[in-house]
Amino acid sequence: MSFEWIVKIVSDNWPMFLRGAGMTLLVALLGTIVGAIIGLLVGVIRTIPVPERGPKRVVLKLVNAILSIYIEFFRGTPMIVQAMVIYYGSALAFGFDMDRIFAAIFVVSINTGAYMAEIVRGGIISVDKGQFEAAQAIGMNHVQTMWNVVLPQVIRNILPATGNQFVINIKDTSVLNVISVSELYFTTKSIAGNNFRYFESFFVACVIYFIMTLIVTQILRYIERKLDGPDSYTMVGLETAGKK
């Protein structure tokens, strides 16, 4: 490895590296946000109590079956294959010329949604059943119970998993080069093809990926600490009693 070549590659191509990193962050961020919303909706729907009989039971069973297929399919197939099928398959099967960036965000979103759905479902199940019973006792329906009691706890509990999924998406966007999205890996491959210095070019890309994931991880940990509040709490009553 030549340090001089690394400096030259960075100085000559930093705008391309910057655009590639920006595209990577854009796709990963939007994909994670949309995927988290999808996962939240799917997780809530899959935890709706199924009645013992009636048309509502049939509808919920059908919806749960469809959502289960969605989750298993996108968790059980590689994102690179999903990108190829969705982007090129939509053009061949339906004649729909999908924008590459839209396709990239769409693929990352539905892939993330499949993983987040199970994370959300696990978070809902982990909430004590007594809270559901208490909400029902004061007249809340399932939607009100979820919105006012359960989801605030679930969102806090799944925040680390959501942040981890964001970091994973930053790295996994590299597979989107198969549909020619100009993210960091695709840009680096183009730069290496021009100067024939593959090791140095991808070393620079490796450092950029590491910096991005490190910064995102530290920001997420800071947010988690803020949501956790102080490590120790002083009861107002006890403090007043101590002064007396």
C-alpha positions as YAML, in Angstrom:
chain: A
units: angstrom
residues:
- id: 1
  name: MET
  ca: [0.00, 0.00, 0.00]
- id: 2
  name: SER
  ca: [1.32, 3.42, -0.96]
- id: 3
  name: PHE
  ca: [0.46, 6.34, 1.35]
- id: 4
  name: GLU
  ca: [1.22, 8.77, -1.47]
- id: 5
  name: TRP
  ca: [-1.38, 7.07, -3.65]
- id: 6
  name: ILE
  ca: [-3.99, 7.27, -0.89]
- id: 7
  name: VAL
  ca: [-3.39, 11.01, -0.55]
- id: 8
  name: LYS
  ca: [-3.56, 11.43, -4.33]
- id: 9
  name: ILE
  ca: [-6.77, 9.40, -4.64]
- id: 10
  name: VAL
  ca: [-8.45, 11.39, -1.88]
- id: 11
  name: SER
  ca: [-7.29, 14.77, -3.22]
- id: 12
  name: ASP
  ca: [-8.32, 13.96, -6.81]
- id: 13
  name: ASN
  ca: [-11.62, 12.24, -6.05]
- id: 14
  name: TRP
  ca: [-12.92, 13.62, -2.75]
- id: 15
  name: PRO
  ca: [-16.05, 15.14, -4.39]
- id: 16
  name: MET
  ca: [-16.99, 11.69, -5.74]
- id: 17
  name: PHE
  ca: [-16.34, 10.03, -2.37]
- id: 18
  name: LEU
  ca: [-18.45, 12.74, -0.70]
- id: 19
  name: ARG
  ca: [-21.36, 12.25, -3.12]
- id: 20
  name: GLY
  ca: [-21.17, 8.48, -2.73]
- id: 21
  name: ALA
  ca: [-21.16, 8.73, 1.08]
- id: 22
  name: GLY
  ca: [-24.07, 11.18, 0.93]
- id: 23
  name: MET
  ca: [-26.10, 8.81, -1.24]
- id: 24
  name: THR
  ca: [-25.31, 5.93, 1.13]
- id: 25
  name: LEU
  ca: [-26.52, 7.92, 4.14]
- id: 26
  name: LEU
  ca: [-29.63, 9.13, 2.29]
- id: 27
  name: VAL
  ca: [-30.73, 5.65, 1.23]
- id: 28
  name: ALA
  ca: [-29.89, 4.11, 4.63]
- id: 29
  name: LEU
  ca: [-31.63, 6.87, 6.62]
- id: 30
  name: LEU
  ca: [-34.82, 7.01, 4.56]
- id: 31
  name: GLY
  ca: [-34.91, 3.22, 4.28]
- id: 32
  name: THR
  ca: [-34.56, 2.84, 8.05]
- id: 33
  name: ILE
  ca: [-37.25, 5.45, 8.82]
- id: 34
  name: VAL
  ca: [-39.77, 4.03, 6.36]
- id: 35
  name: GLY
  ca: [-38.86, 0.48, 7.36]
- id: 36
  name: ALA
  ca: [-39.36, 1.29, 11.04]
- id: 37
  name: ILE
  ca: [-42.82, 2.69, 10.26]
- id: 38
  name: ILE
  ca: [-43.67, -0.43, 8.24]
- id: 39
  name: GLY
  ca: [-42.39, -2.66, 11.02]
- id: 40
  name: LEU
  ca: [-44.37, -0.72, 13.61]
- id: 41
  name: LEU
  ca: [-47.61, -1.10, 11.66]
- id: 42
  name: VAL
  ca: [-47.04, -4.77, 10.88]
- id: 43
  name: GLY
  ca: [-46.02, -5.53, 14.46]
- id: 44
  name: VAL
  ca: [-49.14, -3.85, 15.86]
- id: 45
  name: ILE
  ca: [-51.44, -5.63, 13.38]
- id: 46
  name: ARG
  ca: [-49.91, -9.02, 14.17]
- id: 47
  name: THR
  ca: [-50.59, -8.54, 17.90]
- id: 48
  name: ILE
  ca: [-54.31, -7.75, 17.50]
- id: 49
  name: PRO
  ca: [-56.24, -10.35, 19.53]
- id: 50
  name: VAL
  ca: [-57.98, -12.87, 17.26]
- id: 51
  name: PRO
  ca: [-61.57, -13.65, 18.31]
- id: 52
  name: GLU
  ca: [-62.67, -17.26, 18.61]
- id: 53
  name: ARG
  ca: [-65.30, -16.97, 15.84]
- id: 54
  name: GLY
  ca: [-66.88, -14.57, 13.38]
- id: 55
  name: PRO
  ca: [-65.80, -12.75, 10.19]
- id: 56
  name: LYS
  ca: [-63.21, -10.70, 12.09]
- id: 57
  name: ARG
  ca: [-61.34, -13.92, 12.89]
- id: 58
  name: VAL
  ca: [-61.21, -14.88, 9.20]
- id: 59
  name: VAL
  ca: [-59.98, -11.44, 8.18]
- id: 60
  name: LEU
  ca: [-57.26, -11.31, 10.86]
- id: 61
  name: LYS
  ca: [-56.12, -14.85, 10.05]
- id: 62
  name: LEU
  ca: [-55.80, -13.91, 6.36]
- id: 63
  name: VAL
  ca: [-53.97, -10.67, 7.10]
- id: 64
  name: ASN
  ca: [-51.60, -12.42, 9.51]
- id: 65
  name: ALA
  ca: [-50.87, -15.09, 6.90]
- id: 66
  name: ILE
  ca: [-50.03, -12.44, 4.27]
- id: 67
  name: LEU
  ca: [-47.82, -10.51, 6.70]
- id: 68
  name: SER
  ca: [-46.06, -13.71, 7.76]
- id: 69
  name: ILE
  ca: [-45.26, -14.50, 4.12]
- id: 70
  name: TYR
  ca: [-43.91, -10.96, 3.65]
- id: 71
  name: ILE
  ca: [-41.70, -11.22, 6.73]
- id: 72
  name: GLU
  ca: [-40.35, -14.68, 5.95]
- id: 73
  name: PHE
  ca: [-39.68, -13.86, 2.30]
- id: 74
  name: PHE
  ca: [-37.72, -10.66, 2.88]
- id: 75
  name: ARG
  ca: [-35.87, -12.05, 5.89]
- id: 76
  name: GLY
  ca: [-35.06, -15.26, 4.03]
- id: 77
  name: THR
  ca: [-33.66, -13.78, 0.80]
- id: 78
  name: PRO
  ca: [-30.56, -11.59, 0.26]
- id: 79
  name: MET
  ca: [-31.10, -7.87, -0.34]
- id: 80
  name: ILE
  ca: [-28.96, -8.04, -3.48]
- id: 81
  name: VAL
  ca: [-31.40, -10.55, -5.01]
- id: 82
  name: GLN
  ca: [-34.39, -8.48, -3.89]
- id: 83
  name: ALA
  ca: [-32.91, -5.41, -5.59]
- id: 84
  name: MET
  ca: [-32.40, -7.31, -8.85]
- id: 85
  name: VAL
  ca: [-35.91, -8.80, -8.79]
- id: 86
  name: ILE
  ca: [-37.68, -5.55, -7.89]
- id: 87
  name: TYR
  ca: [-35.75, -3.20, -10.19]
- id: 88
  name: TYR
  ca: [-35.25, -5.35, -13.27]
- id: 89
  name: GLY
  ca: [-38.29, -7.56, -12.66]
- id: 90
  name: SER
  ca: [-40.68, -4.60, -12.56]
- id: 91
  name: ALA
  ca: [-39.37, -3.46, -15.95]
- id: 92
  name: LEU
  ca: [-39.54, -6.90, -17.57]
- id: 93
  name: ALA
  ca: [-42.84, -8.05, -16.08]
- id: 94
  name: PHE
  ca: [-44.82, -4.80, -15.98]
- id: 95
  name: GLY
  ca: [-42.88, -2.44, -18.24]
- id: 96
  name: PHE
  ca: [-42.39, -0.07, -15.29]
- id: 97
  name: ASP
  ca: [-39.13, 1.90, -15.51]
- id: 98
  name: MET
  ca: [-38.41, 2.50, -11.83]
- id: 99
  name: ASP
  ca: [-36.06, 5.27, -10.75]
- id: 100
  name: ARG
  ca: [-32.87, 3.76, -9.32]
- id: 101
  name: ILE
  ca: [-32.81, 5.86, -6.17]
- id: 102
  name: PHE
  ca: [-36.50, 5.20, -5.51]
- id: 103
  name: ALA
  ca: [-35.89, 1.48, -6.07]
- id: 104
  name: ALA
  ca: [-32.95, 1.54, -3.66]
- id: 105
  name: ILE
  ca: [-34.97, 3.26, -0.90]
- id: 106
  name: PHE
  ca: [-37.91, 0.93, -1.57]
- id: 107
  name: VAL
  ca: [-35.77, -2.21, -1.30]
- id: 108
  name: VAL
  ca: [-34.05, -1.07, 1.91]
- id: 109
  name: SER
  ca: [-37.41, -0.01, 3.40]
- id: 110
  name: ILE
  ca: [-39.29, -3.25, 2.83]
- id: 111
  name: ASN
  ca: [-36.27, -5.30, 3.88]
- id: 112
  name: THR
  ca: [-35.89, -3.26, 7.07]
- id: 113
  name: GLY
  ca: [-39.65, -3.43, 7.67]
- id: 114
  name: ALA
  ca: [-39.55, -7.23, 7.70]
- id: 115
  name: TYR
  ca: [-36.89, -7.27, 10.41]
- id: 116
  name: MET
  ca: [-38.42, -4.41, 12.40]
- id: 117
  name: ALA
  ca: [-41.84, -6.11, 12.39]
- id: 118
  name: GLU
  ca: [-40.49, -8.99, 14.47]
- id: 119
  name: ILE
  ca: [-38.56, -6.61, 16.72]
- id: 120
  name: VAL
  ca: [-41.72, -4.58, 17.35]
- id: 121
  name: ARG
  ca: [-43.82, -7.70, 17.90]
- id: 122
  name: GLY
  ca: [-41.30, -8.94, 20.44]
- id: 123
  name: GLY
  ca: [-41.34, -5.54, 22.15]
- id: 124
  name: ILE
  ca: [-45.14, -5.57, 22.40]
- id: 125
  name: ILE
  ca: [-45.20, -9.12, 23.75]
- id: 126
  name: SER
  ca: [-42.59, -8.18, 26.38]
- id: 127
  name: VAL
  ca: [-44.91, -5.55, 27.91]
- id: 128
  name: ASP
  ca: [-46.54, -6.89, 31.07]
- id: 129
  name: LYS
  ca: [-50.02, -8.28, 30.43]
- id: 130
  name: GLY
  ca: [-51.29, -6.45, 33.46]
- id: 131
  name: GLN
  ca: [-50.97, -3.19, 31.56]
- id: 132
  name: PHE
  ca: [-53.23, -4.51, 28.79]
- id: 133
  name: GLU
  ca: [-55.76, -5.64, 31.39]
- id: 134
  name: ALA
  ca: [-55.63, -2.30, 33.20]
- id: 135
  name: ALA
  ca: [-56.19, -0.41, 29.95]
- id: 136
  name: GLN
  ca: [-59.15, -2.60, 29.07]
- id: 137
  name: ALA
  ca: [-60.55, -2.14, 32.57]
- id: 138
  name: ILE
  ca: [-60.80, 1.64, 32.05]
- id: 139
  name: GLY
  ca: [-62.52, 1.18, 28.70]
- id: 140
  name: MET
  ca: [-59.65, 1.42, 26.19]
- id: 141
  name: ASN
  ca: [-59.85, -0.55, 22.97]
- id: 142
  name: HIS
  ca: [-56.82, -2.21, 21.32]
- id: 143
  name: VAL
  ca: [-55.84, 0.88, 19.31]
- id: 144
  name: GLN
  ca: [-56.07, 3.18, 22.34]
- id: 145
  name: THR
  ca: [-54.11, 0.73, 24.47]
- id: 146
  name: MET
  ca: [-51.37, 0.51, 21.88]
- id: 147
  name: TRP
  ca: [-51.16, 4.26, 21.29]
- id: 148
  name: ASN
  ca: [-51.35, 5.46, 24.89]
- id: 149
  name: VAL
  ca: [-49.82, 2.64, 26.93]
- id: 150
  name: VAL
  ca: [-47.81, 0.12, 24.94]
- id: 151
  name: LEU
  ca: [-46.12, 1.89, 22.01]
- id: 152
  name: PRO
  ca: [-44.35, 4.59, 24.10]
- id: 153
  name: GLN
  ca: [-42.61, 1.77, 25.99]
- id: 154
  name: VAL
  ca: [-41.99, -0.31, 22.88]
- id: 155
  name: ILE
  ca: [-40.44, 2.55, 20.91]
- id: 156
  name: ARG
  ca: [-37.98, 3.22, 23.72]
- id: 157
  name: ASN
  ca: [-37.14, -0.46, 24.10]
- id: 158
  name: ILE
  ca: [-36.55, -1.05, 20.38]
- id: 159
  name: LEU
  ca: [-34.46, 2.09, 19.87]
- id: 160
  name: PRO
  ca: [-31.12, 0.21, 20.18]
- id: 161
  name: ALA
  ca: [-32.30, -2.40, 17.66]
- id: 162
  name: THR
  ca: [-33.48, 0.35, 15.30]
- id: 163
  name: GLY
  ca: [-30.14, 2.10, 15.55]
- id: 164
  name: ASN
  ca: [-28.36, -1.18, 14.91]
- id: 165
  name: GLN
  ca: [-30.52, -1.70, 11.82]
- id: 166
  name: PHE
  ca: [-29.54, 1.78, 10.59]
- id: 167
  name: VAL
  ca: [-25.84, 0.90, 10.93]
- id: 168
  name: ILE
  ca: [-26.46, -2.38, 9.08]
- id: 169
  name: ASN
  ca: [-28.26, -0.51, 6.30]
- id: 170
  name: ILE
  ca: [-25.32, 1.88, 5.87]
- id: 171
  name: LYS
  ca: [-23.12, -1.12, 5.11]
- id: 172
  name: ASP
  ca: [-25.71, -3.12, 3.16]
- id: 173
  name: THR
  ca: [-26.37, -0.30, 0.69]
- id: 174
  name: SER
  ca: [-23.19, -1.51, -1.03]
- id: 175
  name: VAL
  ca: [-25.21, -4.33, -2.62]
- id: 176
  name: LEU
  ca: [-27.31, -1.73, -4.46]
- id: 177
  name: ASN
  ca: [-24.45, -1.27, -6.91]
- id: 178
  name: VAL
  ca: [-26.08, -4.12, -8.87]
- id: 179
  name: ILE
  ca: [-28.80, -1.66, -9.97]
- id: 180
  name: SER
  ca: [-26.20, 1.09, -10.58]
- id: 181
  name: VAL
  ca: [-27.05, 3.29, -7.60]
- id: 182
  name: SER
  ca: [-24.16, 5.71, -7.13]
- id: 183
  name: GLU
  ca: [-23.58, 4.96, -3.46]
- id: 184
  name: LEU
  ca: [-20.13, 4.76, -1.88]
- id: 185
  name: TYR
  ca: [-19.20, 1.26, -3.09]
- id: 186
  name: PHE
  ca: [-20.29, 1.95, -6.68]
- id: 187
  name: THR
  ca: [-18.41, 5.27, -6.67]
- id: 188
  name: THR
  ca: [-15.28, 3.66, -5.26]
- id: 189
  name: LYS
  ca: [-15.41, 0.93, -7.88]
- id: 190
  name: SER
  ca: [-15.54, 3.61, -10.59]
- id: 191
  name: ILE
  ca: [-12.59, 5.47, -9.06]
- id: 192
  name: ALA
  ca: [-10.55, 2.25, -8.76]
- id: 193
  name: GLY
  ca: [-11.36, 1.42, -12.38]
- id: 194
  name: ASN
  ca: [-9.90, 4.75, -13.48]
- id: 195
  name: ASN
  ca: [-6.63, 4.64, -11.53]
- id: 196
  name: PHE
  ca: [-6.19, 0.83, -11.25]
- id: 197
  name: ARG
  ca: [-5.29, 1.26, -7.56]
- id: 198
  name: TYR
  ca: [-7.99, -0.98, -6.10]
- id: 199
  name: PHE
  ca: [-6.45, -1.55, -2.71]
- id: 200
  name: GLU
  ca: [-5.85, 2.13, -1.96]
- id: 201
  name: SER
  ca: [-9.25, 3.19, -3.33]
- id: 202
  name: PHE
  ca: [-11.20, 0.67, -1.29]
- id: 203
  name: PHE
  ca: [-9.06, 1.39, 1.77]
- id: 204
  name: VAL
  ca: [-10.33, 4.97, 1.58]
- id: 205
  name: ALA
  ca: [-13.91, 3.66, 1.22]
- id: 206
  name: CYS
  ca: [-13.38, 1.39, 4.23]
- id: 207
  name: VAL
  ca: [-12.28, 4.36, 6.35]
- id: 208
  name: ILE
  ca: [-15.32, 6.39, 5.21]
- id: 209
  name: TYR
  ca: [-17.71, 3.54, 6.07]
- id: 210
  name: PHE
  ca: [-16.08, 3.21, 9.49]
- id: 211
  name: ILE
  ca: [-16.35, 6.94, 10.19]
- id: 212
  name: MET
  ca: [-20.02, 7.02, 9.17]
- id: 213
  name: THR
  ca: [-21.01, 4.03, 11.30]
- id: 214
  name: LEU
  ca: [-18.94, 5.28, 14.25]
- id: 215
  name: ILE
  ca: [-20.58, 8.73, 14.20]
- id: 216
  name: VAL
  ca: [-24.08, 7.25, 13.85]
- id: 217
  name: THR
  ca: [-23.44, 4.81, 16.71]
- id: 218
  name: GLN
  ca: [-22.24, 7.59, 19.02]
- id: 219
  name: ILE
  ca: [-25.25, 9.79, 18.17]
- id: 220
  name: LEU
  ca: [-27.65, 6.94, 18.87]
- id: 221
  name: ARG
  ca: [-25.97, 6.15, 22.19]
- id: 222
  name: TYR
  ca: [-26.26, 9.82, 23.16]
- id: 223
  name: ILE
  ca: [-29.99, 9.77, 22.34]
- id: 224
  name: GLU
  ca: [-30.45, 6.59, 24.38]
- id: 225
  name: ARG
  ca: [-28.73, 8.17, 27.39]
- id: 226
  name: LYS
  ca: [-30.97, 11.22, 27.11]
- id: 227
  name: LEU
  ca: [-34.08, 9.06, 26.98]
- id: 228
  name: ASP
  ca: [-32.92, 7.04, 29.97]
- id: 229
  name: GLY
  ca: [-32.71, 10.16, 32.13]
- id: 230
  name: PRO
  ca: [-30.41, 10.53, 35.16]
- id: 231
  name: ASP
  ca: [-28.94, 7.45, 36.78]
- id: 232
  name: SER
  ca: [-30.32, 8.35, 40.22]
- id: 233
  name: TYR
  ca: [-33.55, 10.00, 41.23]
- id: 234
  name: THR
  ca: [-34.27, 11.95, 44.41]
- id: 235
  name: MET
  ca: [-37.80, 11.61, 45.73]
- id: 236
  name: VAL
  ca: [-39.28, 15.04, 46.47]
- id: 237
  name: GLY
  ca: [-40.95, 13.80, 49.62]
- id: 238
  name: LEU
  ca: [-37.74, 12.31, 50.97]
- id: 239
  name: GLU
  ca: [-35.79, 15.45, 50.15]
- id: 240
  name: THR
  ca: [-38.33, 17.58, 52.01]
- id: 241
  name: ALA
  ca: [-38.31, 15.22, 54.98]
- id: 242
  name: GLY
  ca: [-34.52, 15.39, 55.16]
- id: 243
  name: LYS
  ca: [-34.59, 19.18, 55.38]
- id: 244
  name: LYS
  ca: [-36.99, 19.06, 58.32]
...
